[in-house]
Every structure is written in structure tokens, then in C-alpha cells.
Tab-separated table of C-alpha atoms and ligand atoms in Angstrom:
chain	number	residue	atom	x	y	z
A	1	UNK	CA	105.772	80.687	41.086
A	2	UNK	CA	103.559	82.837	38.975
A	3	UNK	CA	100.433	84.251	40.477
A	4	UNK	CA	97.583	85.847	38.681
A	5	UNK	CA	96.432	89.334	39.603
A	6	UNK	CA	93.557	87.961	41.638
A	7	UNK	CA	95.976	85.554	43.337
A	8	UNK	CA	98.290	88.410	44.370
A	9	UNK	CA	95.391	90.364	45.782
A	10	UNK	CA	94.155	87.305	47.693
A	11	UNK	CA	97.652	86.627	49.079
A	12	UNK	CA	97.977	90.277	50.236
A	13	UNK	CA	94.602	90.033	51.886
A	14	UNK	CA	95.656	86.855	53.675
A	15	UNK	CA	98.923	88.563	54.735
A	16	UNK	CA	97.066	91.633	55.925
A	17	UNK	CA	94.609	89.501	57.861
A	18	UNK	CA	97.500	87.550	59.355
A	19	UNK	CA	99.419	90.681	60.342
A	20	UNK	CA	96.299	92.258	61.823
A	21	UNK	CA	95.618	89.014	63.632
A	22	UNK	CA	99.133	88.945	65.069
A	23	UNK	CA	98.872	92.580	66.175
A	24	UNK	CA	95.477	91.963	67.731
A	25	UNK	CA	96.720	88.880	69.556
A	26	UNK	CA	99.797	90.787	70.751
A	27	UNK	CA	97.626	93.666	71.933
A	28	UNK	CA	95.295	91.287	73.758
A	29	UNK	CA	98.196	89.408	75.309
A	30	UNK	CA	99.844	92.662	76.346
A	31	UNK	CA	96.614	93.961	77.825
A	32	UNK	CA	96.112	90.686	79.655
A	33	UNK	CA	99.689	90.735	80.952
A	34	UNK	CA	99.213	94.286	82.267
A	35	UNK	CA	95.822	93.515	83.802
A	36	UNK	CA	96.910	90.203	85.237
A	37	UNK	CA	100.337	91.282	86.334
A	38	UNK	CA	99.640	90.914	90.063
A	39	UNK	CA	98.147	87.464	89.436
A	40	UNK	CA	101.174	86.560	87.363
A	41	UNK	CA	103.517	87.823	90.070
A	42	UNK	CA	101.602	85.924	92.753
A	43	UNK	CA	101.933	82.740	90.652
A	44	UNK	CA	105.706	83.034	90.444
A	45	UNK	CA	107.181	80.171	92.539
A	46	UNK	CA	109.256	82.685	94.530
A	47	UNK	CA	106.136	84.628	95.479
A	48	UNK	CA	104.217	81.441	96.236
A	49	UNK	CA	106.934	80.637	98.819
A	50	UNK	CA	106.681	84.122	100.361
A	51	UNK	CA	102.876	84.132	100.493
A	52	UNK	CA	102.910	80.660	102.068
A	53	UNK	CA	105.346	81.912	104.709
A	54	UNK	CA	103.031	84.857	105.454
A	55	UNK	CA	100.121	82.439	105.958
A	56	UNK	CA	102.008	80.652	108.735
A	57	UNK	CA	103.719	83.659	110.313
A	58	UNK	CA	101.050	84.980	112.716
A	59	UNK	CA	102.784	83.915	115.946
A	60	UNK	CA	106.212	85.149	114.851
A	61	UNK	CA	104.815	88.512	113.735
A	62	UNK	CA	102.935	89.078	116.997
A	63	UNK	CA	106.059	88.169	118.997
A	64	UNK	CA	108.136	90.694	117.054
A	65	UNK	CA	105.469	93.359	117.482
A	66	UNK	CA	105.278	92.839	121.257
A	67	UNK	CA	109.063	92.865	121.600
A	68	UNK	CA	109.439	96.057	119.530
A	69	UNK	CA	106.564	97.810	121.325
A	70	UNK	CA	108.035	97.016	124.754
A	71	UNK	CA	111.324	98.772	123.923
A	72	UNK	CA	110.585	102.444	124.725
A	73	UNK	CA	111.226	104.767	121.777
A	74	UNK	CA	110.323	108.364	122.644
A	75	UNK	CA	111.327	110.903	120.024
A	76	UNK	CA	115.126	111.392	119.950
A	77	UNK	CA	115.564	108.160	121.980
A	78	UNK	CA	114.906	105.470	119.377
A	79	UNK	CA	118.349	103.820	119.711
A	80	UNK	CA	117.461	100.624	121.613
A	81	UNK	CA	114.484	99.842	119.407
A	82	UNK	CA	116.577	100.562	116.308
A	83	UNK	CA	119.184	98.068	117.493
A	84	UNK	CA	116.559	95.326	117.911
A	85	UNK	CA	115.044	96.021	114.477
A	86	UNK	CA	118.564	95.810	113.018
A	87	UNK	CA	118.917	92.289	114.468
A	88	UNK	CA	115.585	91.176	112.965
A	89	UNK	CA	116.569	92.491	109.528
A	90	UNK	CA	120.010	90.874	109.739
A	91	UNK	CA	118.400	87.549	110.627
A	92	UNK	CA	116.443	87.922	107.374
A	93	UNK	CA	119.734	87.891	105.476
A	94	UNK	CA	120.003	91.644	104.907
A	95	UNK	CA	123.026	93.882	105.226
A	96	UNK	CA	121.942	96.516	107.735
A	97	UNK	CA	123.432	99.864	108.687
A	98	UNK	CA	122.537	102.639	111.086
A	99	UNK	CA	123.017	106.124	109.643
A	100	UNK	CA	124.327	108.996	111.736
A	101	UNK	CA	120.907	110.137	112.975
A	102	UNK	CA	119.805	106.601	113.925
A	103	UNK	CA	117.801	105.344	110.928
A	104	UNK	CA	118.050	101.553	110.427
A	105	UNK	CA	118.670	100.874	106.729
A	106	UNK	CA	118.602	97.459	105.034
A	107	UNK	CA	119.231	97.192	101.304
A	108	UNK	CA	118.139	94.260	99.155
A	109	UNK	CA	120.001	94.878	95.921
A	110	UNK	CA	118.213	94.503	92.599
A	111	UNK	CA	119.876	94.289	89.212
A	112	UNK	CA	119.544	98.069	88.953
A	113	UNK	CA	121.192	99.805	91.898
A	114	UNK	CA	120.090	103.207	90.595
A	115	UNK	CA	116.405	102.552	91.070
A	116	UNK	CA	115.113	102.189	94.601
A	117	UNK	CA	111.783	101.278	96.218
A	118	UNK	CA	111.917	102.537	99.801
A	119	UNK	CA	109.651	101.129	102.526
A	120	UNK	CA	109.961	103.056	105.777
A	121	UNK	CA	108.310	102.462	109.155
A	122	UNK	CA	108.889	105.003	111.900
A	123	UNK	CA	110.520	103.800	115.103
A	124	UNK	CA	109.436	106.572	117.449
A	125	UNK	CA	106.332	106.984	119.587
A	126	UNK	CA	104.625	110.047	121.056
A	127	UNK	CA	105.030	108.691	124.592
A	128	UNK	CA	107.628	110.203	126.926
A	129	UNK	CA	110.326	108.149	128.659
A	130	UNK	CA	108.924	106.365	131.705
A	131	UNK	CA	105.573	105.495	130.075
A	132	UNK	CA	104.568	101.907	130.844
A	133	UNK	CA	104.829	100.253	127.435
A	134	UNK	CA	104.280	96.655	128.550
A	135	UNK	CA	101.826	94.892	126.248
A	136	UNK	CA	98.655	93.464	127.791
A	137	UNK	CA	97.135	90.601	125.890
A	138	UNK	CA	93.480	89.514	125.855
A	139	UNK	CA	92.849	86.871	123.186
A	140	UNK	CA	93.634	88.570	119.861
A	141	UNK	CA	93.805	92.052	121.311
A	142	UNK	CA	97.062	93.696	122.341
A	143	UNK	CA	96.960	96.884	124.409
A	144	UNK	CA	99.945	99.193	124.937
A	145	UNK	CA	101.037	102.722	124.036
A	146	UNK	CA	102.462	102.564	120.512
A	147	UNK	CA	101.351	98.978	119.828
A	148	UNK	CA	99.687	99.947	116.533
A	149	UNK	CA	101.445	103.268	115.814
A	150	UNK	CA	103.934	102.105	114.966
A	151	UNK	CA	104.296	98.576	116.401
A	152	UNK	CA	102.080	97.311	113.565
A	153	UNK	CA	104.174	99.089	110.912
A	154	UNK	CA	107.469	97.827	112.344
A	155	UNK	CA	106.156	94.246	112.599
A	156	UNK	CA	105.061	94.502	108.959
A	157	UNK	CA	108.537	95.721	107.964
A	158	UNK	CA	110.074	92.746	109.805
A	159	UNK	CA	107.568	90.407	108.126
A	160	UNK	CA	108.299	91.881	104.719
A	161	UNK	CA	112.036	91.301	105.226
A	162	UNK	CA	111.369	87.659	106.133
A	163	UNK	CA	108.905	87.138	103.251
A	164	UNK	CA	111.485	88.503	100.783
A	165	UNK	CA	114.113	86.224	102.322
A	166	UNK	CA	111.841	83.152	102.052
A	167	UNK	CA	110.962	84.021	98.438
A	168	UNK	CA	114.625	84.168	97.236
A	169	UNK	CA	113.195	86.455	94.554
A	170	UNK	CA	115.412	88.565	92.281
A	171	UNK	CA	114.107	92.034	91.572
A	172	UNK	CA	115.092	94.674	89.041
A	173	UNK	CA	114.951	97.591	91.433
A	174	UNK	CA	116.681	97.673	94.780
A	175	UNK	CA	114.327	97.336	97.760
A	176	UNK	CA	115.313	99.339	100.827
A	177	UNK	CA	113.650	98.616	104.168
A	178	UNK	CA	114.127	101.310	106.790
A	179	UNK	CA	113.124	101.957	110.382
A	180	UNK	CA	113.264	105.734	110.608
A	181	UNK	CA	113.531	108.128	113.524
A	182	UNK	CA	111.633	111.318	114.307
A	183	UNK	CA	108.240	110.930	112.619
A	184	UNK	CA	106.157	111.944	115.606
A	185	UNK	CA	105.979	115.228	117.493
A	186	UNK	CA	109.049	117.389	117.339
A	187	UNK	CA	111.057	114.809	115.417
A	188	UNK	CA	109.703	116.802	112.476
A	189	UNK	CA	110.222	113.930	109.988
A	190	UNK	CA	113.996	114.172	110.351
A	191	UNK	CA	114.454	110.427	109.681
A	192	UNK	CA	112.596	110.311	106.372
A	193	UNK	CA	114.132	113.659	105.341
A	194	UNK	CA	117.602	112.109	105.699
A	195	UNK	CA	116.594	108.951	103.792
A	196	UNK	CA	115.039	110.895	100.928
A	197	UNK	CA	118.063	113.170	100.773
A	198	UNK	CA	120.498	110.252	100.745
A	199	UNK	CA	118.709	108.228	98.002
A	200	UNK	CA	117.687	111.334	96.076
A	201	UNK	CA	116.918	110.790	92.407
A	202	UNK	CA	117.356	107.008	92.766
A	203	UNK	CA	113.956	106.808	94.531
A	204	UNK	CA	111.273	105.496	92.218
A	205	UNK	CA	108.640	105.067	94.952
A	206	UNK	CA	108.312	105.435	98.712
A	207	UNK	CA	105.865	103.541	100.924
A	208	UNK	CA	105.554	104.711	104.521
A	209	UNK	CA	104.289	101.795	106.607
A	210	UNK	CA	102.377	103.395	109.435
A	211	UNK	CA	99.768	101.908	111.752
A	212	UNK	CA	97.558	98.913	111.076
A	213	UNK	CA	94.579	99.558	108.818
A	214	UNK	CA	94.443	98.282	105.237
A	215	UNK	CA	91.325	100.316	104.470
A	216	UNK	CA	93.188	103.323	103.156
A	217	UNK	CA	95.881	104.488	100.780
A	218	UNK	CA	97.208	107.826	101.992
A	219	UNK	CA	98.031	109.780	98.858
A	220	UNK	CA	97.935	113.310	100.211
A	221	UNK	CA	100.211	114.831	102.811
A	222	UNK	CA	98.631	117.408	105.095
A	223	UNK	CA	100.699	120.549	105.728
A	224	UNK	CA	101.450	121.195	109.353
A	225	UNK	CA	103.298	123.942	111.201
A	226	UNK	CA	104.115	123.674	114.875
A	227	UNK	CA	104.978	126.450	117.275
A	228	UNK	CA	105.948	127.051	120.830
A	229	UNK	CA	104.569	130.340	122.084
A	230	UNK	CA	106.129	131.641	125.267
A	231	UNK	CA	105.056	134.706	127.225
A	232	UNK	CA	107.489	136.192	129.704
A	233	UNK	CA	106.975	138.856	132.353
A	234	UNK	CA	108.351	140.322	135.585
A	235	UNK	CA	106.968	137.569	137.869
A	236	UNK	CA	106.636	138.189	141.591
A	237	UNK	CA	105.035	137.202	144.886
A	238	UNK	CA	101.419	136.124	144.721
A	239	UNK	CA	100.453	138.474	147.598
A	240	UNK	CA	102.859	141.372	147.636
A	241	UNK	CA	103.086	141.727	143.831
A	242	UNK	CA	99.432	141.003	143.120
A	243	UNK	CA	98.278	142.853	140.025
A	244	UNK	CA	101.466	142.267	138.012
A	245	UNK	CA	100.720	140.891	134.534
A	246	UNK	CA	100.621	137.104	134.621
A	247	UNK	CA	102.036	135.110	131.652
A	248	UNK	CA	99.738	132.126	132.360
A	249	UNK	CA	96.680	134.376	132.316
A	250	UNK	CA	97.934	136.153	129.173
A	251	UNK	CA	98.536	132.836	127.451
A	252	UNK	CA	95.045	131.663	128.426
A	253	UNK	CA	93.495	134.848	127.034
A	254	UNK	CA	95.350	134.273	123.740
A	255	UNK	CA	94.256	130.627	123.549
A	256	UNK	CA	90.623	131.567	124.119
A	257	UNK	CA	90.807	134.321	121.468
A	258	UNK	CA	92.321	132.010	118.868
A	259	UNK	CA	89.900	129.175	119.674
A	260	UNK	CA	86.937	131.486	119.043
A	261	UNK	CA	87.979	131.919	115.392
A	262	UNK	CA	86.330	129.763	112.723
A	263	UNK	CA	88.359	127.010	111.034
A	264	UNK	CA	87.393	126.083	107.458
A	265	UNK	CA	86.008	122.653	106.524
A	266	UNK	CA	87.239	123.136	102.971
A	267	UNK	CA	90.194	122.989	102.803
A	268	UNK	CA	89.910	120.817	105.898
A	269	UNK	CA	92.015	122.390	108.625
A	270	UNK	CA	92.650	121.855	112.326
A	271	UNK	CA	94.613	123.118	115.320
A	272	UNK	CA	95.570	121.718	118.678
A	273	UNK	CA	97.028	123.295	121.820
A	274	UNK	CA	98.810	120.121	122.887
A	275	UNK	CA	101.155	121.029	125.754
A	276	UNK	CA	101.219	123.845	128.248
A	277	UNK	CA	103.744	124.715	130.941
A	278	UNK	CA	104.815	127.577	133.141
A	279	UNK	CA	105.305	128.810	136.660
A	280	UNK	CA	107.374	127.517	139.528
A	281	UNK	CA	105.061	127.476	142.548
A	282	UNK	CA	101.465	128.089	143.527
A	283	UNK	CA	102.261	131.344	145.334
A	284	UNK	CA	104.537	132.891	142.705
A	285	UNK	CA	103.385	134.977	139.763
A	286	UNK	CA	105.140	133.117	136.939
A	287	UNK	CA	107.807	134.847	134.876
A	288	UNK	CA	107.207	132.508	131.958
A	289	UNK	CA	104.486	130.311	130.457
A	290	UNK	CA	104.504	128.460	127.139
A	291	UNK	CA	102.167	126.436	124.947
A	292	UNK	CA	102.814	124.133	121.968
A	293	UNK	CA	100.435	124.350	119.047
A	294	UNK	CA	99.946	122.180	115.954
A	295	UNK	CA	98.255	123.805	112.919
A	296	UNK	CA	97.198	121.607	109.967
A	297	UNK	CA	95.492	122.012	106.650
A	298	UNK	CA	95.072	120.368	103.278
A	299	UNK	CA	96.185	123.722	101.874
A	300	UNK	CA	99.514	125.203	102.885
A	301	UNK	CA	98.181	128.775	102.413
A	302	UNK	CA	95.505	128.098	105.028
A	303	UNK	CA	98.182	127.060	107.548
A	304	UNK	CA	99.949	130.385	106.969
A	305	UNK	CA	96.651	132.201	107.521
A	306	UNK	CA	96.095	130.335	110.789
A	307	UNK	CA	99.662	131.140	111.832
A	308	UNK	CA	99.054	134.888	111.397
A	309	UNK	CA	95.786	134.620	113.349
A	310	UNK	CA	97.568	132.709	116.114
A	311	UNK	CA	100.288	135.344	116.448
A	312	UNK	CA	97.653	138.128	116.547
A	313	UNK	CA	95.548	136.296	119.149
A	314	UNK	CA	98.553	135.739	121.429
A	315	UNK	CA	99.730	139.370	121.124
A	316	UNK	CA	96.212	140.539	121.824
A	317	UNK	CA	95.960	138.220	124.856
A	318	UNK	CA	99.193	139.671	126.228
A	319	UNK	CA	98.039	143.279	125.614
A	320	UNK	CA	94.738	142.612	127.371
A	321	UNK	CA	96.576	141.156	130.370
A	322	UNK	CA	98.951	144.153	130.515
A	323	UNK	CA	96.111	146.666	130.377
A	324	UNK	CA	94.385	144.816	133.219
A	325	UNK	CA	97.554	144.977	135.329
A	326	UNK	CA	97.872	147.505	138.177
A	327	UNK	CA	101.243	148.769	137.028
A	328	UNK	CA	101.264	149.610	133.338
A	329	UNK	CA	105.061	149.859	133.357
A	330	UNK	CA	105.271	146.103	133.773
A	331	UNK	CA	105.264	144.463	130.383
A	332	UNK	CA	104.923	141.005	128.886
A	333	UNK	CA	106.846	139.665	125.903
A	334	UNK	CA	105.472	137.160	123.379
A	335	UNK	CA	108.063	134.855	121.776
A	336	UNK	CA	106.961	132.597	118.917
A	337	UNK	CA	109.324	129.768	117.957
A	338	UNK	CA	108.744	127.385	115.058
A	339	UNK	CA	109.319	123.803	116.245
A	340	UNK	CA	108.338	121.931	113.123
A	341	UNK	CA	107.054	122.265	109.630
A	342	UNK	CA	105.710	119.509	107.389
A	343	UNK	CA	105.170	120.348	103.757
A	344	UNK	CA	102.026	119.345	101.870
A	345	UNK	CA	102.072	117.141	98.764
A	346	UNK	CA	99.787	114.953	96.686
A	347	UNK	CA	100.206	111.830	94.567
A	348	UNK	CA	98.459	112.358	91.208
A	349	UNK	CA	95.335	110.199	90.728
A	350	UNK	CA	96.868	108.639	87.598
A	351	UNK	CA	100.223	107.766	89.194
A	352	UNK	CA	101.483	104.263	88.279
A	353	UNK	CA	102.187	103.658	92.003
A	354	UNK	CA	98.489	104.133	92.759
A	355	UNK	CA	97.485	101.891	89.853
A	356	UNK	CA	99.761	99.128	91.164
A	357	UNK	CA	98.246	99.415	94.646
A	358	UNK	CA	94.725	99.317	93.227
A	359	UNK	CA	95.610	96.175	91.251
A	360	UNK	CA	97.016	94.564	94.401
A	361	UNK	CA	93.860	95.488	96.348
A	362	UNK	CA	91.677	94.076	93.549
A	363	UNK	CA	93.688	90.855	93.564
A	364	UNK	CA	93.394	90.504	97.353
A	365	UNK	CA	89.765	91.601	97.474
A	366	UNK	CA	90.720	94.516	99.734
A	367	UNK	CA	88.541	97.622	99.672
A	368	UNK	CA	90.474	100.802	100.298
A	369	UNK	CA	89.807	104.515	99.984
A	370	UNK	CA	92.168	107.405	99.351
A	371	UNK	CA	93.070	109.373	102.430
A	372	UNK	CA	94.873	112.514	103.561
A	373	UNK	CA	97.168	112.525	106.542
A	374	UNK	CA	100.453	113.832	107.897
A	375	UNK	CA	103.026	111.030	107.654
A	376	UNK	CA	106.529	110.228	106.471
A	377	UNK	CA	105.081	110.301	102.927
A	378	UNK	CA	104.777	114.119	103.166
A	379	UNK	CA	108.481	114.555	102.456
A	380	UNK	CA	108.768	112.565	99.203
A	381	UNK	CA	105.347	113.868	98.070
A	382	UNK	CA	106.460	117.469	98.609
A	383	UNK	CA	109.404	116.718	96.270
A	384	UNK	CA	107.170	115.064	93.634
A	385	UNK	CA	108.557	111.590	94.402
A	386	UNK	CA	105.694	109.045	94.131
A	387	UNK	CA	104.755	108.079	97.697
A	388	UNK	CA	101.922	106.727	99.816
A	389	UNK	CA	101.386	105.672	103.386
A	390	UNK	CA	99.864	102.236	104.058
A	391	UNK	CA	98.996	100.290	107.196
A	392	UNK	CA	100.853	97.123	108.126
A	393	UNK	CA	97.735	94.936	108.488
A	394	UNK	CA	95.281	94.066	111.255
A	395	UNK	CA	93.221	96.642	113.107
A	396	UNK	CA	94.170	99.296	115.618
A	397	UNK	CA	92.740	102.209	117.552
A	398	UNK	CA	93.283	104.716	120.355
A	399	UNK	CA	96.391	105.978	118.584
A	400	UNK	CA	98.480	108.462	120.648
A	401	UNK	CA	96.669	107.469	123.881
A	402	UNK	CA	97.791	105.051	126.582
A	403	UNK	CA	94.813	102.822	125.793
A	404	UNK	CA	96.057	102.210	122.247
A	405	UNK	CA	95.152	98.713	120.977
A	406	UNK	CA	95.886	96.338	118.122
A	407	UNK	CA	94.040	93.280	116.802
A	408	UNK	CA	95.972	90.953	114.477
A	409	UNK	CA	92.875	89.668	112.640
A	410	UNK	CA	93.538	90.111	108.929
A	411	UNK	CA	97.226	90.915	109.354
A	412	UNK	CA	98.247	88.348	106.709
A	413	UNK	CA	96.319	90.261	104.056
A	414	UNK	CA	98.066	93.517	104.986
A	415	UNK	CA	101.444	91.856	104.725
A	416	UNK	CA	100.624	90.203	101.382
A	417	UNK	CA	99.517	93.612	100.157
A	418	UNK	CA	102.879	95.148	101.063
A	419	UNK	CA	104.805	92.193	99.672
A	420	UNK	CA	102.991	92.097	96.315
A	421	UNK	CA	103.145	95.880	95.951
A	422	UNK	CA	106.897	95.927	96.681
A	423	UNK	CA	107.635	93.123	94.241
A	424	UNK	CA	105.363	94.547	91.527
A	425	UNK	CA	107.018	97.956	91.886
A	426	UNK	CA	110.535	96.505	91.995
A	427	UNK	CA	109.939	94.200	88.993
A	428	UNK	CA	110.631	90.450	89.019
A	429	UNK	CA	113.826	89.218	87.354
A	430	UNK	CA	113.783	85.721	85.820
B	1	ZN	ZN1	102.634	106.659	113.037
């Protein structure tokens, strides 16, 4: 066909308009797909099945939470609780292993075994063996040491395993669900350290499931250093050796000196003298006394500054006690031992992990704020692996006290949040 000059120009214009139109439509569609991706995921029949299961799972979830909470799990003694969690995960069709330090690890393989989304809930509690961990129930409210921290997180992990099982969904990335040991106290994050070391560069995101609340996304790990400071001396009889330097008194002097120092608000920092011990009887001058201290800050340099001040205060307390003693030949010794160190870390504000979580929250109508805390997420964050800590759903309070409580109202939303985030991060396979 022959076209006139004007005809050619018109045809090119039509082509150009068409091409532009196609590009524009593609761009719009792409933008819509990205913006709507959580909606699209939630509409997938597999996800519809999982979300429907979550809506009818309240009784089962509360039963699991009570059972898990009532198995004591002091730090370094998480074995029995780990075994029960293993059974729950196996019943959800997962292959489960215990690693050599006691972490419970369940893998749900995706099409890409080299890319892993890890969800970890800590098994341990701050409560010593012998604590009464029976759950008291009044209507919706459960009361027991550890019922929220981390009964709520463990119940959410169990619920997530079941929701994934019900969905029969295929994901691109492998989803790993883990109950990890040693998050609290002197466990010093040993469980998550081992998990992060074992999955290494395969980790594309880590979500620590800790506590109940859905009102936060913890994106910043607070640095913390923990010490035991012991003071030793000659000891003696309370009457016949009166005037000998006393380690308990020296320790007290040091604590008072350190506590008188200012602590900055910015970077926010804190300290706590959490445990104290020493002496053998009321009428003996003790030969040893010790205190455990937790120092925290948003800024690692500030923790180091507090550490130096703590050492100085304790030395000065001991010197003061020695100079007050009757016999100046009798000396005290200050021994500082590090019993834990948690590195700081921060998820960048523009991290895709955070964007996914914000999209999930928008979809669910959940309002959340960014938060700083010291959790399992500290370890991946300190290694620049994208990580956050999220609550398992419901409400809780009185954490680390024997009057700790949990209320399951709103738990379904928390579980849907974890489910949708996991699936969005792992990618849905047709
Ligand atoms: Zn916790």
C-alpha cells in the first residue's frame, strides 16, 4: 500500500500514541499491582483459606498458649517447652529439628532454598525454676509469668504454622519457623545468634515474634552490656573482726555513686542493678558480694561510657570502704565480669521489609509506630540483615513480673499481620 507523506506522519502519530498508551497502561497496572499487592495476596484462594482458619482459631490458639506457658522455661532450661513446640509444628505438617543448643527449627521449603524468611519466637522466660507458672483465667484475661512474653509470640508461631498448613500455599522463598533459646537475661541471644550463623547469607529477612502488641514495629536494636561486679575481702566475725572492710558495704557505696550520675535522654540510655548477692550469715563479715547490672543505650558509644563510669564508681566505693576500715592492711578486690553483650543495629527507613509491613498494616487497618528495643532482632540488624520485632497479637502487660497478663482480644489481626507479611515477603508461587 502506498501512503502519502501526510498519511505516514498520521500513522506514526497513531503508533506513537498507541505505544505511549501501552506504556502508560503498563505503568499504571504495575503501580496498581505494587500498591495492591497485599490485597492481591489476600485474595489468593490459598490465603483466603488461611485467613478463614485464623478467624475460627481463637480457642485453639489460647489452648496452645496456656499449655506452652505452663511448661517452665527458665534460661538454659528450655528443653521441655521446645519439645512441646516441636510437636505442634510437626502436627502442622512441618519437618522439625532441634539444633545442638536447643533451638526448634521447622522449614517450609519454597522453590528457592537459598532465600529464607526466618520467623523466630523465643522459648525462654526470665523466671527461675520453681516459679508458679500456672495460668489463671478470668474471662478473656490470662495471668501467669511469661504468658505474654513470650507465650503470645509462641502461640502466634504455632498459629502461623497452622495457617500456612491450611493455606497449602507455595512460596518462592523458604519460610523457617523457629522457637529459639536464650533471648532473656544471661542467655545473651545465643539462640538467634546460632540461627543467624547457620542460615547466613541465605537470610532475606528476619521477624522476631515477641510479646503481644501489634501497635509497634521494632526497627532499632538497643545496645546492651551486662556485667557482674564482685567485691571480695578478708571477711571475719561480726564482733571480733568489726572494722574490717565489708564487701556488701563497698558494693553499696559503688551503687550509690554510680546512681548519682546523670544518664542522657538523647541518646536514650538506661541502667539497672537487677540482682545482688553476698554473705553467708548475719553475724559474719562477708568475704564476697556481687551485683548484676544491665546498661542500655540507643548508641553503643554511650554504653561504653557508662561502663567506664560504672567501673570507676565501684573502684571508688571499694576505696572508700577500705579507707574507713580500722586496719588499712586489709584490702578489697573489685572483679568485673562481662556476662552479656547485645549489639545495636537499625533497619533503614526505606527498607523493603518495612514497606511490606506498612502495606500489611494499611490493609488490616492497623496503626503502628516504629520502636526501639532489645530483642532477637538485634543480632540480624547488627549484621545488616533486614529484621524487625513484632508482637503476636492481642494485648499484654506486666512483662517480667509475676503478675504478667495477656488478653486475646484482637489476636486474629496480629496473626493475619504475621501471615500476610510472611507470604508477601516469601512471594507466592502460582
Ligand atoms: Zn520477649
